[in-house]
Coordinates of C-alpha atoms in Angstrom, one line a residue:
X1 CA -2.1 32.0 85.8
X2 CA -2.8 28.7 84.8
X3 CA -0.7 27.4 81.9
X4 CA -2.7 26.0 79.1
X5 CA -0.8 22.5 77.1
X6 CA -1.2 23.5 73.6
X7 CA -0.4 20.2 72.0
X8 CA -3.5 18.6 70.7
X9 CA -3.9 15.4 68.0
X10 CA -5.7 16.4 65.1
X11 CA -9.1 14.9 65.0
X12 CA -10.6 13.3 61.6
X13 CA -12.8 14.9 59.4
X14 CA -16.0 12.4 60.8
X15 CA -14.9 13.5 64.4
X16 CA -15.3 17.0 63.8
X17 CA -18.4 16.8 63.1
X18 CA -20.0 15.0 66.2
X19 CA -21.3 16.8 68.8
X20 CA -19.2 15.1 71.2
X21 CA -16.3 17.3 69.3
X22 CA -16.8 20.1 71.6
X23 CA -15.4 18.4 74.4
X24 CA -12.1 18.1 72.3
X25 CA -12.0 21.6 71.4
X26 CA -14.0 23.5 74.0
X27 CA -12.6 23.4 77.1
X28 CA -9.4 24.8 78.4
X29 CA -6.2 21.8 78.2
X30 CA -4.0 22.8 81.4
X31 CA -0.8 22.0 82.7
X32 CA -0.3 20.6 86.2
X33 CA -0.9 23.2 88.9
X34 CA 3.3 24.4 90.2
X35 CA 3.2 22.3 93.8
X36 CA 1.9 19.0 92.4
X37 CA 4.2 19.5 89.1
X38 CA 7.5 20.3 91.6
X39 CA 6.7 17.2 93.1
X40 CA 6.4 15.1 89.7
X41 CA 9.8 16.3 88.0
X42 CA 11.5 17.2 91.9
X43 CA 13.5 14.6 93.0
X44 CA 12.4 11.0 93.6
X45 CA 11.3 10.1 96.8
X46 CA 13.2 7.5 99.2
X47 CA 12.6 3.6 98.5
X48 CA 11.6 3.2 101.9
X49 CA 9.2 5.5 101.6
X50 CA 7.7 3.1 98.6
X51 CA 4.9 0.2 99.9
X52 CA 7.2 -2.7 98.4
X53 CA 5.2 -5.0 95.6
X54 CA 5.2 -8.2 97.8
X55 CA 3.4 -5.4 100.6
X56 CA 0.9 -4.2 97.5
X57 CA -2.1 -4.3 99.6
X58 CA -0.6 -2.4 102.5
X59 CA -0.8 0.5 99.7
X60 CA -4.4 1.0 100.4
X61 CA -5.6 2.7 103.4
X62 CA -8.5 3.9 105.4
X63 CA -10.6 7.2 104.7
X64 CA -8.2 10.0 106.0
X65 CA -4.8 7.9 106.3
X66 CA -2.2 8.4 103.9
X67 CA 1.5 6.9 102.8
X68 CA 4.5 9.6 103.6
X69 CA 4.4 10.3 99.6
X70 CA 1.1 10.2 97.6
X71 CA 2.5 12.0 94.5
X72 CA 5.7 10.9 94.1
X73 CA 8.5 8.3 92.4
X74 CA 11.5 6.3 92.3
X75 CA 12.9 3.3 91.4
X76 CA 13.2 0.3 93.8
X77 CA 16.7 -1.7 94.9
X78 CA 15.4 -4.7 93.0
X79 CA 15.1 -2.4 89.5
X80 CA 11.5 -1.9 89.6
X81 CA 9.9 1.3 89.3
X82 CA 7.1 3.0 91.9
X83 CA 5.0 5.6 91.1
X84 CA 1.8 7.0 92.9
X85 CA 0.0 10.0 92.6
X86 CA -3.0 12.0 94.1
X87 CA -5.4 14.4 93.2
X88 CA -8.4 16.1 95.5
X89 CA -11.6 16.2 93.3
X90 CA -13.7 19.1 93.1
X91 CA -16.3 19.4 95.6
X92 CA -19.0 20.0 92.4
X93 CA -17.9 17.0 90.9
X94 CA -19.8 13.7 92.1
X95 CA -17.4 10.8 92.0
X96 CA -20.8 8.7 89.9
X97 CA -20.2 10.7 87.0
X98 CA -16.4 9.3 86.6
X99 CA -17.2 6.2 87.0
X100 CA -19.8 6.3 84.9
X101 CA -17.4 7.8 82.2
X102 CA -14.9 4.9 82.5
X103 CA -17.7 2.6 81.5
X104 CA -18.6 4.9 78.7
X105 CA -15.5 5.6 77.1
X106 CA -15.0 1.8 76.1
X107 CA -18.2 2.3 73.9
X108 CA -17.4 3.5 70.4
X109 CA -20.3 5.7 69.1
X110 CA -22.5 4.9 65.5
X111 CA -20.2 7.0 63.7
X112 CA -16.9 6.9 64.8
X113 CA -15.1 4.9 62.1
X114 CA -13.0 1.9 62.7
X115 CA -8.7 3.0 63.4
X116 CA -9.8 6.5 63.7
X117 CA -10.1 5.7 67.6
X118 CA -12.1 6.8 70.3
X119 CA -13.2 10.6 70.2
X120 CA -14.8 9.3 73.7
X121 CA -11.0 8.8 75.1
X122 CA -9.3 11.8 73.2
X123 CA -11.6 14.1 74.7
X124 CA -10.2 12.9 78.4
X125 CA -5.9 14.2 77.3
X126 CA -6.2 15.0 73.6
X127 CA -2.3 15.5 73.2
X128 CA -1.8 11.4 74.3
X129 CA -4.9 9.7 73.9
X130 CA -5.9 7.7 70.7
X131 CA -8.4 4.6 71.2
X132 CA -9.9 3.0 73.9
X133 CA -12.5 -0.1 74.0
X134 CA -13.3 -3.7 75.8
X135 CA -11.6 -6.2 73.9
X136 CA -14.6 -8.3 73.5
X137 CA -16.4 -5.1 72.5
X138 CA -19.3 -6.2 75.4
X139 CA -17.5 -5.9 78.8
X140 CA -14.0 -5.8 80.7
X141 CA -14.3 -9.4 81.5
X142 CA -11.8 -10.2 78.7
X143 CA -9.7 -6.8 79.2
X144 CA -9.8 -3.0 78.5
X145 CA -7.5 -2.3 74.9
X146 CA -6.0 1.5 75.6
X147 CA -3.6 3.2 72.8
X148 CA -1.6 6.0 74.0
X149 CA 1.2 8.0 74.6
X150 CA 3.0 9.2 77.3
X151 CA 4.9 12.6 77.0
X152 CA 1.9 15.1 76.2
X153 CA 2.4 15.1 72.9
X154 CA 5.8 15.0 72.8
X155 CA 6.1 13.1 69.8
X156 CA 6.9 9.7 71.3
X157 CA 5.2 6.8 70.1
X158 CA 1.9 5.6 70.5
X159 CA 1.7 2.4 72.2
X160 CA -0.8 -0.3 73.1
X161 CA -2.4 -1.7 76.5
X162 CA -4.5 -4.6 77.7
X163 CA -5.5 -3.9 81.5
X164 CA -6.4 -7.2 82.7
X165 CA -8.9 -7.3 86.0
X166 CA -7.8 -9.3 89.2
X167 CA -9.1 -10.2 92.5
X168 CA -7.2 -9.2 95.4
X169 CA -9.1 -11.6 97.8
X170 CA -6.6 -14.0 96.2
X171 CA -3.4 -11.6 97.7
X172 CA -4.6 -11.6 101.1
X173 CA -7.7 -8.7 101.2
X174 CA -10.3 -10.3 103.3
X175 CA -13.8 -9.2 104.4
X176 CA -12.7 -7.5 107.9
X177 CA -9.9 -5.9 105.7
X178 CA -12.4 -4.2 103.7
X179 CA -14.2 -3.5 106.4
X180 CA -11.6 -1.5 108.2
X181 CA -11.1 0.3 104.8
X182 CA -14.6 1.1 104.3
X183 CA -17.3 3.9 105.5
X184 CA -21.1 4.1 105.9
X185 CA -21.1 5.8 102.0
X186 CA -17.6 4.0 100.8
X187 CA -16.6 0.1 100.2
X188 CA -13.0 -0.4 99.2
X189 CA -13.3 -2.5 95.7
X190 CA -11.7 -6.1 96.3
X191 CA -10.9 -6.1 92.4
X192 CA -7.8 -4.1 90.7
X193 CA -6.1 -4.5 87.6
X194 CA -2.7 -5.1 85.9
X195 CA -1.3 -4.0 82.2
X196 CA 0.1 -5.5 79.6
X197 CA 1.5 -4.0 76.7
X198 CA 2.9 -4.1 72.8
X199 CA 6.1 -4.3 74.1
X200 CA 7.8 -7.1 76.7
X201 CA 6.6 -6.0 80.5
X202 CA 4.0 -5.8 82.9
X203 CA 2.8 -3.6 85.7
X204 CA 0.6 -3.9 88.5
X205 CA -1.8 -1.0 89.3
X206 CA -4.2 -0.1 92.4
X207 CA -6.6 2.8 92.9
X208 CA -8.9 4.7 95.5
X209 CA -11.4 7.1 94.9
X210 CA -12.9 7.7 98.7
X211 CA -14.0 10.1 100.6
X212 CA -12.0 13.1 102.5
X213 CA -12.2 13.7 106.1
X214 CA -13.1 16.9 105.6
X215 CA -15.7 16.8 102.9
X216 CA -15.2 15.6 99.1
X217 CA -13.5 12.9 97.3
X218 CA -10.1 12.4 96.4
X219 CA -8.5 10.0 94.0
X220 CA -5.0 8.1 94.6
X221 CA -3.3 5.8 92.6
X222 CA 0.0 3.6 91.9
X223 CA 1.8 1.4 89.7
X224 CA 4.6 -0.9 90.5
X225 CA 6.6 -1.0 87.5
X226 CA 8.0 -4.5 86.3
X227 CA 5.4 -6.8 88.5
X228 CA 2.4 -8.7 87.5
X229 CA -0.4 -10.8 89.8
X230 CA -0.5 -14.8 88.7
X231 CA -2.8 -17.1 90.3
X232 CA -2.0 -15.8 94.3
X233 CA 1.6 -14.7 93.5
X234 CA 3.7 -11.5 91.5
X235 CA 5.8 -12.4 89.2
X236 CA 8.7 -10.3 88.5
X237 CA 9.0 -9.4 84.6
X238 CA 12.2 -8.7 84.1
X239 CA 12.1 -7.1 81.1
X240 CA 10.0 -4.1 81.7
X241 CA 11.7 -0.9 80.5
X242 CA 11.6 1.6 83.5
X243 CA 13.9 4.6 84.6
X244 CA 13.4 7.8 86.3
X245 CA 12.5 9.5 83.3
X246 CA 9.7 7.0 82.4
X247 CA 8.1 7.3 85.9
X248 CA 8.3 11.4 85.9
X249 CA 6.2 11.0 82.4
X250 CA 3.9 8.6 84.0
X251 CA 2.7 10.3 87.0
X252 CA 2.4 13.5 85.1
X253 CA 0.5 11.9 82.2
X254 CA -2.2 10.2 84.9
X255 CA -2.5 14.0 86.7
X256 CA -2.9 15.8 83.8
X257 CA -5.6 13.7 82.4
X258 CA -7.4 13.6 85.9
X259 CA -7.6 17.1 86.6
X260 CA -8.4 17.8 83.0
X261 CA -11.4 15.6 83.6
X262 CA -13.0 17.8 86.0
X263 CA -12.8 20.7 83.5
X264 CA -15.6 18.6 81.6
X265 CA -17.0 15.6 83.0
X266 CA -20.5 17.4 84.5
X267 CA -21.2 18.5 81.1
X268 CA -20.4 15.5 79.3
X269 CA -22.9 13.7 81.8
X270 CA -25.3 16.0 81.5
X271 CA -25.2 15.6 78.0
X272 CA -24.5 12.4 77.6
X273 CA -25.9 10.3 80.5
X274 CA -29.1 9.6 79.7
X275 CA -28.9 9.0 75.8
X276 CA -28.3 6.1 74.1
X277 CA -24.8 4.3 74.6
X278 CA -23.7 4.6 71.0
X279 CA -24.4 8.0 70.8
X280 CA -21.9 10.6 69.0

């Protein structure tokens, strides 16, 4: 039996009443399935087994190839921290209606009151998740502004992100790269991002959602802790805080939230999809 997370952030009173509630409240909040949790808080995998950051683009691979360990951790020699993870999605799930939710969720609706956050975003991990928006309040051309937690409502602090968008034609992805990494019904983005935070630190982030061999999508991801993309080259920021314990309650924050998405995301775009953007 699947075990259900029970810690939940209270909404506010104008939250409650949206429609878009529902989503909060409605649908089941569960814990990691036992094989893909074991491999979370197991031990951490082998730093050879990790695609070093100067190597980043190496990371991502053609439909049906993967790295020895696509859910897994450790920290590097140089004191970084790796983290990837991977999650098969549900064959009744089209891969459209998440993307079209990680446009929507940077919208605020009419009546969602300013420093209450984004009902849109809480919905998506309601123990960690608090606000979510473009900075410039039009696009992601100026950054994505996330606040959030980490330790499913644990009771850590909430803390603030800016994920900034980069080109990775400028670290060495060129056209017959993509090429090679693309299908008939898949191109390989040549764009990825990097975070910044309320705190000193950076870290540098890539992500697949492709195709399987045998049918359906699937979604990999990973984050080199402690690096950040500047004008062709990484820059090592020293003082990112990183240890085991921080990666374990990364990669099981990211899974949780991504496999509670597909509890909910055809009803929200069913609902949702073809109203207005600001709707509640």
């Amino acid at each position: 039996m699947k075990k259900i997370i029970e810690n939940r952030q209270e909404l506010f009173p104008e939250e409650k009443e949206m429609p878009l509630a529902k989503y909060y409240y409605n649908y089941p909040f569960y814990d990691l399935p036992e094989d893909v949790k074991a491999k979370v808080y197991g031990p951490p995998m082998e730093p050879k087994d990790a695609i070093p950051p100067e190597r980043f683009i190496d990371w991502l691979l053609p439909v049906g190839q993967y790295n020895n360990h696509e859910n897994g951790y450790c920290m590097l020699p140089d004191g970084t921290g790796y983290v990837c993870t991977y999650m098969k999605i549900p064959e009744e799930v089209d891969p459209r209606k998440m993307f079209w939710y990680m446009r929507w969720l940077n919208i605020h609706s009419k009546s969602m009151v300013l420093g209450h956050g984004n009902l849109r975003y809480k919905i998506w991990n309601p123990a960690d998740h608090f606000d979510h928006y473009f900075v410039n309040w039009v696009d992601a051309s100026d950054g994505i502004f996330t606040t959030e937690s980490l330790d499913i409502g644990g009771g850590e602090r909430q803390y603030n992100t800016i994920r900034h968008s980069f080109s990775l034609r400028d670290y060495g992805l060129t056209d017959e790269r993509i090429a090679a990494l693309s299908t008939d019904t898949y191109r390989v983005k040549d764009t990825s991002d990097w975070e910044s935070f309320d705190f000193p630190g950076a870290h540098l982030t890539l992500g697949q959602i492709r195709p399987r061999p045998e049918g359906g999508w699937e979604r990999r991801s990973v984050e080199w802790i402690g690096w950040r993309p500047s004008q062709g080259k990484l820059i090592r920021e020293y003082v990112t805080p990183c240890d085991e314990d921080y990666l374990r309650k990364v990669a099981n924050h990211t899974l949780v939230e991504w496999y509670h998405m597909m509890t909910f995301i055809n009803d929200l775009y069913d609902e949702y999809a073809g109203q207005p953007e600001d709707a509640d």
